[in-house]
Structure formats: C-alpha cells, structure tokens
Coordinates of C-alpha atoms in Angstrom, one line a residue:
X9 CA 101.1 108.9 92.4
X10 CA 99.9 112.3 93.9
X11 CA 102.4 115.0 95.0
X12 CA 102.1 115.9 98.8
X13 CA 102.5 119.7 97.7
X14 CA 99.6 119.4 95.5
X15 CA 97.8 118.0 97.9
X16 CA 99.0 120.6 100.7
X17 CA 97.4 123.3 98.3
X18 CA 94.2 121.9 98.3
X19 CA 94.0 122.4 102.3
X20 CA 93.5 126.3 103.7
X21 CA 96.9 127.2 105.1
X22 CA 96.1 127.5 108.4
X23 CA 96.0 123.9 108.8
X24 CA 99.3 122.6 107.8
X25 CA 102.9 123.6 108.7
X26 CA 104.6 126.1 106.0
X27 CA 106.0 123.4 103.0
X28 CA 107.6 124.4 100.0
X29 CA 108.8 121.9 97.2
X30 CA 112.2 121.2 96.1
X31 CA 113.0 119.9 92.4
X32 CA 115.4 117.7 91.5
X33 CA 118.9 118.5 91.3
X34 CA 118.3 122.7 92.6
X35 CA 121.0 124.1 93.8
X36 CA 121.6 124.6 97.5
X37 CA 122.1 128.4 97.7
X38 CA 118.4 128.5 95.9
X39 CA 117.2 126.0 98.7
X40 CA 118.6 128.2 101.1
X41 CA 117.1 131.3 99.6
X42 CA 113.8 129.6 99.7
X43 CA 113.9 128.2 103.1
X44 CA 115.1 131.9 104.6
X45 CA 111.9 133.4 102.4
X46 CA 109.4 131.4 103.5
X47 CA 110.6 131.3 107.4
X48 CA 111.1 127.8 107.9
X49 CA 113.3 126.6 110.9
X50 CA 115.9 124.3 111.8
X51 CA 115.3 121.9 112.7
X52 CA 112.8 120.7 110.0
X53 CA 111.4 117.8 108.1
X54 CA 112.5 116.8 104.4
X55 CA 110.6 114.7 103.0
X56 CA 109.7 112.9 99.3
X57 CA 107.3 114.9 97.1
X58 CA 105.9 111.5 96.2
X59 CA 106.5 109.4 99.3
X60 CA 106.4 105.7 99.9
X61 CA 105.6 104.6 104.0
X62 CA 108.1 106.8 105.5
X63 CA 110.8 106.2 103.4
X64 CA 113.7 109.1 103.1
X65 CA 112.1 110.9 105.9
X66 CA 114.4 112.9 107.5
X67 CA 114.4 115.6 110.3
X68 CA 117.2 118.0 108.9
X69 CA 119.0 120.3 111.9
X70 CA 121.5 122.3 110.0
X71 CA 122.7 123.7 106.3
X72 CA 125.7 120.5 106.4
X73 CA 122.7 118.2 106.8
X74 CA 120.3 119.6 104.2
X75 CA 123.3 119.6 101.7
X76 CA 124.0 115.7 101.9
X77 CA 120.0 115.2 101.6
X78 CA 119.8 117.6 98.5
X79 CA 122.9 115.7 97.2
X80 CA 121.1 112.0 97.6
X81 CA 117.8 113.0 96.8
X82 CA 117.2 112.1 92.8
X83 CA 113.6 113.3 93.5
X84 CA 111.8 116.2 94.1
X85 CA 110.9 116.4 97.9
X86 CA 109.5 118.6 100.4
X87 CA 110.8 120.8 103.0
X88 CA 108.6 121.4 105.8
X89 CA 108.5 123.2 109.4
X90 CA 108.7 120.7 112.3
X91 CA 105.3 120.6 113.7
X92 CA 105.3 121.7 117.7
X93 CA 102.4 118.9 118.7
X94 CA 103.9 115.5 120.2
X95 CA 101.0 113.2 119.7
X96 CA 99.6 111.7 116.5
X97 CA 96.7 110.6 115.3
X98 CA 95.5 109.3 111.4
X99 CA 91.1 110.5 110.7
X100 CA 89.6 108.0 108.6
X101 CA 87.1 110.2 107.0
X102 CA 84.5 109.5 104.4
X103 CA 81.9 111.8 102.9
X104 CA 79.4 110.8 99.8
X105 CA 79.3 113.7 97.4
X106 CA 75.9 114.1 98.1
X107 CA 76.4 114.7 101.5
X108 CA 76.9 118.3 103.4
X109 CA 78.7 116.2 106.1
X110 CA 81.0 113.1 106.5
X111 CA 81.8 111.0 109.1
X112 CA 85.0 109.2 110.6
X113 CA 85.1 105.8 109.8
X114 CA 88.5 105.1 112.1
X115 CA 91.3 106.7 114.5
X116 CA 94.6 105.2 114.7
X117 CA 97.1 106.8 117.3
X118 CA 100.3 106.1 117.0
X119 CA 103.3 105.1 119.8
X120 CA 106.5 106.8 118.9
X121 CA 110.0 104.9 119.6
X122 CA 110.8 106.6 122.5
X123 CA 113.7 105.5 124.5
X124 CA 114.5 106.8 128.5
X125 CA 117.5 107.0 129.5
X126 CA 118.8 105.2 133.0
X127 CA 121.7 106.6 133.1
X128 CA 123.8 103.3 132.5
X129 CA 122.3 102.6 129.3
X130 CA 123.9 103.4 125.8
X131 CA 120.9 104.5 123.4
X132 CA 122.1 100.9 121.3
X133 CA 121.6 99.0 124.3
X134 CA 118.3 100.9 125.3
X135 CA 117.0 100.3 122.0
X136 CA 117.9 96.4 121.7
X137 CA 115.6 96.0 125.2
X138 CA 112.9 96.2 123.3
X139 CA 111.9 94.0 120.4
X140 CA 109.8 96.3 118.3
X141 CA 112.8 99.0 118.6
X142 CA 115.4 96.4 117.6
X143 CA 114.0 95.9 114.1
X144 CA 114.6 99.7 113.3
X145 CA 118.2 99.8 114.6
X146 CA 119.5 98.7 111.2
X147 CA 117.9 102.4 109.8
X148 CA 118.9 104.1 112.9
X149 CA 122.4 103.5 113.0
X150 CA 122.8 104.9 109.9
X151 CA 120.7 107.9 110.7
X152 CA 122.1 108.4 114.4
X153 CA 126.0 106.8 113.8
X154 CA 127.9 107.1 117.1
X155 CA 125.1 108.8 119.2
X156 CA 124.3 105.8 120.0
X157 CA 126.9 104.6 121.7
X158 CA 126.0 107.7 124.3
X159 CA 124.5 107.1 127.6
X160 CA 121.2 108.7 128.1
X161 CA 120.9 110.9 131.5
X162 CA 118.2 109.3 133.6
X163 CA 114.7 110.3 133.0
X164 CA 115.8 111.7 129.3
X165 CA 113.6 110.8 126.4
X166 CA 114.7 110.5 123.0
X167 CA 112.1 109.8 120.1
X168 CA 114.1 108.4 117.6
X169 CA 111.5 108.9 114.9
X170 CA 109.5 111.9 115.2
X171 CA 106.8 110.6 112.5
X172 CA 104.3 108.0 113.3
X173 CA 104.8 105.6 110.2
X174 CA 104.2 101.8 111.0
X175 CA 107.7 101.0 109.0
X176 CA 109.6 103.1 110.8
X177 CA 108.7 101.3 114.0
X178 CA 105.3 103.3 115.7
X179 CA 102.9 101.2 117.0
X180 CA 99.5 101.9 116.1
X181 CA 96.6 101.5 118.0
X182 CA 92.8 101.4 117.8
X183 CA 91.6 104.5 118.8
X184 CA 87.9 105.0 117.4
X185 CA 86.2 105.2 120.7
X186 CA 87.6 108.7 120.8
X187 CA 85.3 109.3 117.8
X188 CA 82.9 112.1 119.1
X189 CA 80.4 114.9 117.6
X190 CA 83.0 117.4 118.9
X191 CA 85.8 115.9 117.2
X192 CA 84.1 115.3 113.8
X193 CA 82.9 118.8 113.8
X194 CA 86.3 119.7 113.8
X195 CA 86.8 117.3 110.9
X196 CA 83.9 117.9 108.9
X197 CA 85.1 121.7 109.3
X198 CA 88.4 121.4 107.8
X199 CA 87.4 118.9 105.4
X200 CA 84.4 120.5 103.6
X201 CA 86.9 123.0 102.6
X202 CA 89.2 121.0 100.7
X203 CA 87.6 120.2 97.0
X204 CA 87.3 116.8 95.7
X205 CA 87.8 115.4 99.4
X206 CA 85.5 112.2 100.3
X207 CA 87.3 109.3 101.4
X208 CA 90.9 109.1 102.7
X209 CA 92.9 109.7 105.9
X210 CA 94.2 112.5 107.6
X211 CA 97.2 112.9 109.6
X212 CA 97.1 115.1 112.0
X213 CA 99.9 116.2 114.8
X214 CA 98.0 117.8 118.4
X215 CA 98.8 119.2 121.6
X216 CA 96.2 117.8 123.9
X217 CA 92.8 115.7 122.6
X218 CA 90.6 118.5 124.7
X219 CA 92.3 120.9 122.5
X220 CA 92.0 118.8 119.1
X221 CA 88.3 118.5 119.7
X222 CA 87.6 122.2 120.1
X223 CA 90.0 122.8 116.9
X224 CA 92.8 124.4 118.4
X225 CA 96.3 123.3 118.4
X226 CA 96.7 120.7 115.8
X227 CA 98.2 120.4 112.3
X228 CA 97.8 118.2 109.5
X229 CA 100.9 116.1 108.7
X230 CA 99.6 114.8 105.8
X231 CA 96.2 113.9 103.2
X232 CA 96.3 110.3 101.8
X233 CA 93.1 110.2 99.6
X234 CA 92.1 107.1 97.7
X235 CA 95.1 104.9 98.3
X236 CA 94.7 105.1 102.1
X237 CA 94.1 102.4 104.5
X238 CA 92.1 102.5 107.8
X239 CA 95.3 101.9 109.4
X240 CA 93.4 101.4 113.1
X241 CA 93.5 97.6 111.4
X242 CA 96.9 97.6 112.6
X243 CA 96.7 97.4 115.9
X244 CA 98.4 94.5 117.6
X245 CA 95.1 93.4 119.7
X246 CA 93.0 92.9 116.2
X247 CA 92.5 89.8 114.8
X248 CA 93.4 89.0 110.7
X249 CA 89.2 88.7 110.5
X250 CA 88.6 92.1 111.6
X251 CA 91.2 93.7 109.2
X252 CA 89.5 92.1 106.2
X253 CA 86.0 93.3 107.4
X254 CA 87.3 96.7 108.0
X255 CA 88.8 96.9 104.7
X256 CA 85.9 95.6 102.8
X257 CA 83.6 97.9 104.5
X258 CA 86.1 101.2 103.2
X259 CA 86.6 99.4 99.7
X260 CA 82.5 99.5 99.5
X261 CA 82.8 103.3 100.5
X262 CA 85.0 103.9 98.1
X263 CA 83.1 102.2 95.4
X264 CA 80.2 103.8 96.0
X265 CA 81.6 107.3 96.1
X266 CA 83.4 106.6 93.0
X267 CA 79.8 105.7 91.4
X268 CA 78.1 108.8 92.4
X269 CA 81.2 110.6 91.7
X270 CA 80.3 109.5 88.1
X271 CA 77.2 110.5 87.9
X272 CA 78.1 114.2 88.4
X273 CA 80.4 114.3 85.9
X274 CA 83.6 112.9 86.6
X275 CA 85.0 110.3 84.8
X276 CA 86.8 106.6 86.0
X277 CA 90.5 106.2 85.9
X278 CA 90.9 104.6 82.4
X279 CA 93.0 101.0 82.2
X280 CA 95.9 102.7 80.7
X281 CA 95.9 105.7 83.0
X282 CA 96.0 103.0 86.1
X283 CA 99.0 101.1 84.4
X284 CA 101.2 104.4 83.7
X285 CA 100.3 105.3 87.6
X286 CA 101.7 101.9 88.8
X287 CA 104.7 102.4 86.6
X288 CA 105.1 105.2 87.9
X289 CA 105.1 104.4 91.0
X290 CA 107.4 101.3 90.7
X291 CA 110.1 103.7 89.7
X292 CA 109.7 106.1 92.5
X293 CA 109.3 103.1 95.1
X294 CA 112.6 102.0 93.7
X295 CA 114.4 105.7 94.5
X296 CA 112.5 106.1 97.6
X297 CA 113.5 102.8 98.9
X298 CA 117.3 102.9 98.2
X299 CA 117.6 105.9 99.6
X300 CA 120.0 106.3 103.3

C-alpha cells in the first residue's frame, strides 16, 4: 500500500513527468490552481495515488473532464503530464545492498491497442476484429461513448489506452534479449540514486531503444518495489513452467535482500503491520475497482 507520489519523490526529477497529488474531496478551483502552478498540460493522466493494475486510469483533455474525475474519485489520486515517448517498456531490476551495482533480471515491452482505420470501419467494428481488443470494449465504451461509432480515415491510428497495463488489454512480451551493458548503465545510473531501491520494476516510457540506452529521451511511468512481478512472464509464447521458475528465482532475490537488509539495521514487516496493509488494501481495491 505505497503512494505513487511518495514514491515519485524518491526519484531525482529529471526522470519522471511533473506529478502533483490530489486529496480527496479538494475543490476544483484549488485543482486548477495547482495544475496552472506547476505547468501541467492538457491533455494529462489522472491517476490513483494508491493504484490497483490500471484501474481509474484516465487520460483527462479538458477542465469538464477533470471535474467529473474529481467528482468520482473518493481517493486521493495523481495528476500527471502525458509523457511524449510512444513505446514502453517495464526494468526488472535487482540490486543486493551490498552491491555498488545491480542488474536487470527482465524486460517486458508492451503492445498498445492500437486500432487503423480503413476508412469503412467504425472504431466498434475495428475493435471487435480482434479478440484481445474485444475483451476491453466493455471499459471502452464507457470511456469513448459514441466515438466509436465514427469511422476512422484510412491509415489513422488510434491507441485506445495510452498505458501499457496487461488489464487494460497491452500485450506483453519477452523482451530480455535487449538487456545490454549500455542499457543497464543507464539503469544502474538512475537507480543508485533512489534510497532504499533493490528489487522492483521500473516503468519506463522512450522515444527510440538507441536513445534509451544512451539515457536520453525516456521517462519513468512508474516504481513498483516489493510487490512487483517480472511481468516478461506474461508473454503469450511462455509456458506455465517458465512463469513459476521465473517467479521463484525473483522471490529468492527478494528473500535474500530482505535478510541482508536485516542485518544492516532494518527491521521485518511485523504480522500485524502485514495484515493492516492487506486491509488496507482490500478497501482501496474495492474503490479503485468500482470506479467508471
């Protein structure tokens, strides 16, 4: 149960798009005030403070739209400039404390649901010719209404959900031979300047993987620290087998880190402290979940 913007403040600026954090229940003129002080744009991403696989997610594009949000939203939540890259990828990363420098463990890139338009085609229709699509068009009626009864020009591409989150429909796939010294320089970079940071995954938004690998043009979506999953087990071309071995191998890491964590000092979760986290989180899964 960690809040993103505590998180975000834990990684240098220049890494992650400008975010501020909403309360519950402020009042839109104080929103606005915010949002104009701190220079973030429409369109932009709103997002829950303490999220839950994409859920309540929503790229906002005007004042009318952030007001409905605000008026749903019985959480605090995040507003957050719209990150320029269009590819994503998530860094497994993993770094014993006694280390000066980590390794990645996994990278998972991640197929957006991208329709093209043939100029025939309602987006509906486009979006029922493909399976995987069809599963999200429950969601993305209610997020997209009658736009979807509008034919796409030919050639057009629409991404219907401009975050790569496996529940809102991305497909994910095994990317880990793109694992290089360049690129985990880059990593190990970033990451040894965030405290406390050895085992989780980063997600990070780029502009070309030449780029990414030289440290230039790329942002940080998000930081998912112990909770993560090596989400490269997703891909469709992995067996059930491989999954389990890949997720044994990162529970070990963690382990391990968590042992020598000890030793310096800091302490296990306690029992209770674990059981008022998961309650925790039950109730915020709960308002995450029913949000539309």
């Amino acid at each position: 149960m960690e809040s993103k913007k505590s998180i975000y403040n834990l990684i240098p600026q220049v890494y992650y798009p400008k975010t501020e954090l909403i309360k519950e229940g402020t009042p839109l003129n104080e929103i606005l005030q915010t949002i104009e002080n701190s220079e973030i744009k429409y369109p932009f991403i709103a997002k829950p403070d303490i999220g839950l696989r994409g859920s309540a997610v929503k790229k906002i594009h005007n004042s009318e739209e952030l007001e409905f949000y605000n008026k749903k939203a019985n959480f605090d939540y995040l507003v957050q400039d719209l990150i320029p890259f269009e590819n994503e990828v998530g860094i497994f990363y993993v770094r014993y404390p006694n280390e000066k420098k980590g390794r990645i463990t996994g990278i998972v890139a991640k197929e957006f649901l991208i329709i093209t338009g043939d100029g025939i085609s309602t987006s509906e229709e486009l979006i029922k010719k493909n399976p995987r699509y069809e599963l999200q068009l429950k969601s993305l009626r209610l997020e997209y209404g009658k736009k979807l009864l509008h034919v796409l020009p030919k050639g057009e591409k629409l991404n219907l959900v401009p975050y790569g989150n496996h529940a809102r429909g991305a497909k994910f796939i095994d990317g880990s031979h793109w694992i290089s010294p360049e690129l985990t320089e880059t990593i190990n970079e970033m990451c040894l300047q965030i405290p406390g940071f050895y085992f989780g995954r980063l997600d990070v938004m780029y502009n070309s993987w030449g780029e990414f690998e030289r440290s230039e043009n790329f942002s940080v979506v998000e930081l998912n620290g112990a909770a993560s999953e090596p989400t490269h087990i997703y891909d469709p071309t992995h067996s059930l087998f491989f999954a389990w071995k890949e997720l044994s191998k990162h529970i070990t890491f963690m382990y391990e880190i968590s042992v020598q964590n000890n030793k310096n000092g800091v302490p296990y979760l306690a029992h209770k402290d674990g059981m008022k986290e998961y309650r925790l989180h039950l109730a915020q899964s709960k308002k995450i979940v029913n949000f539309q």
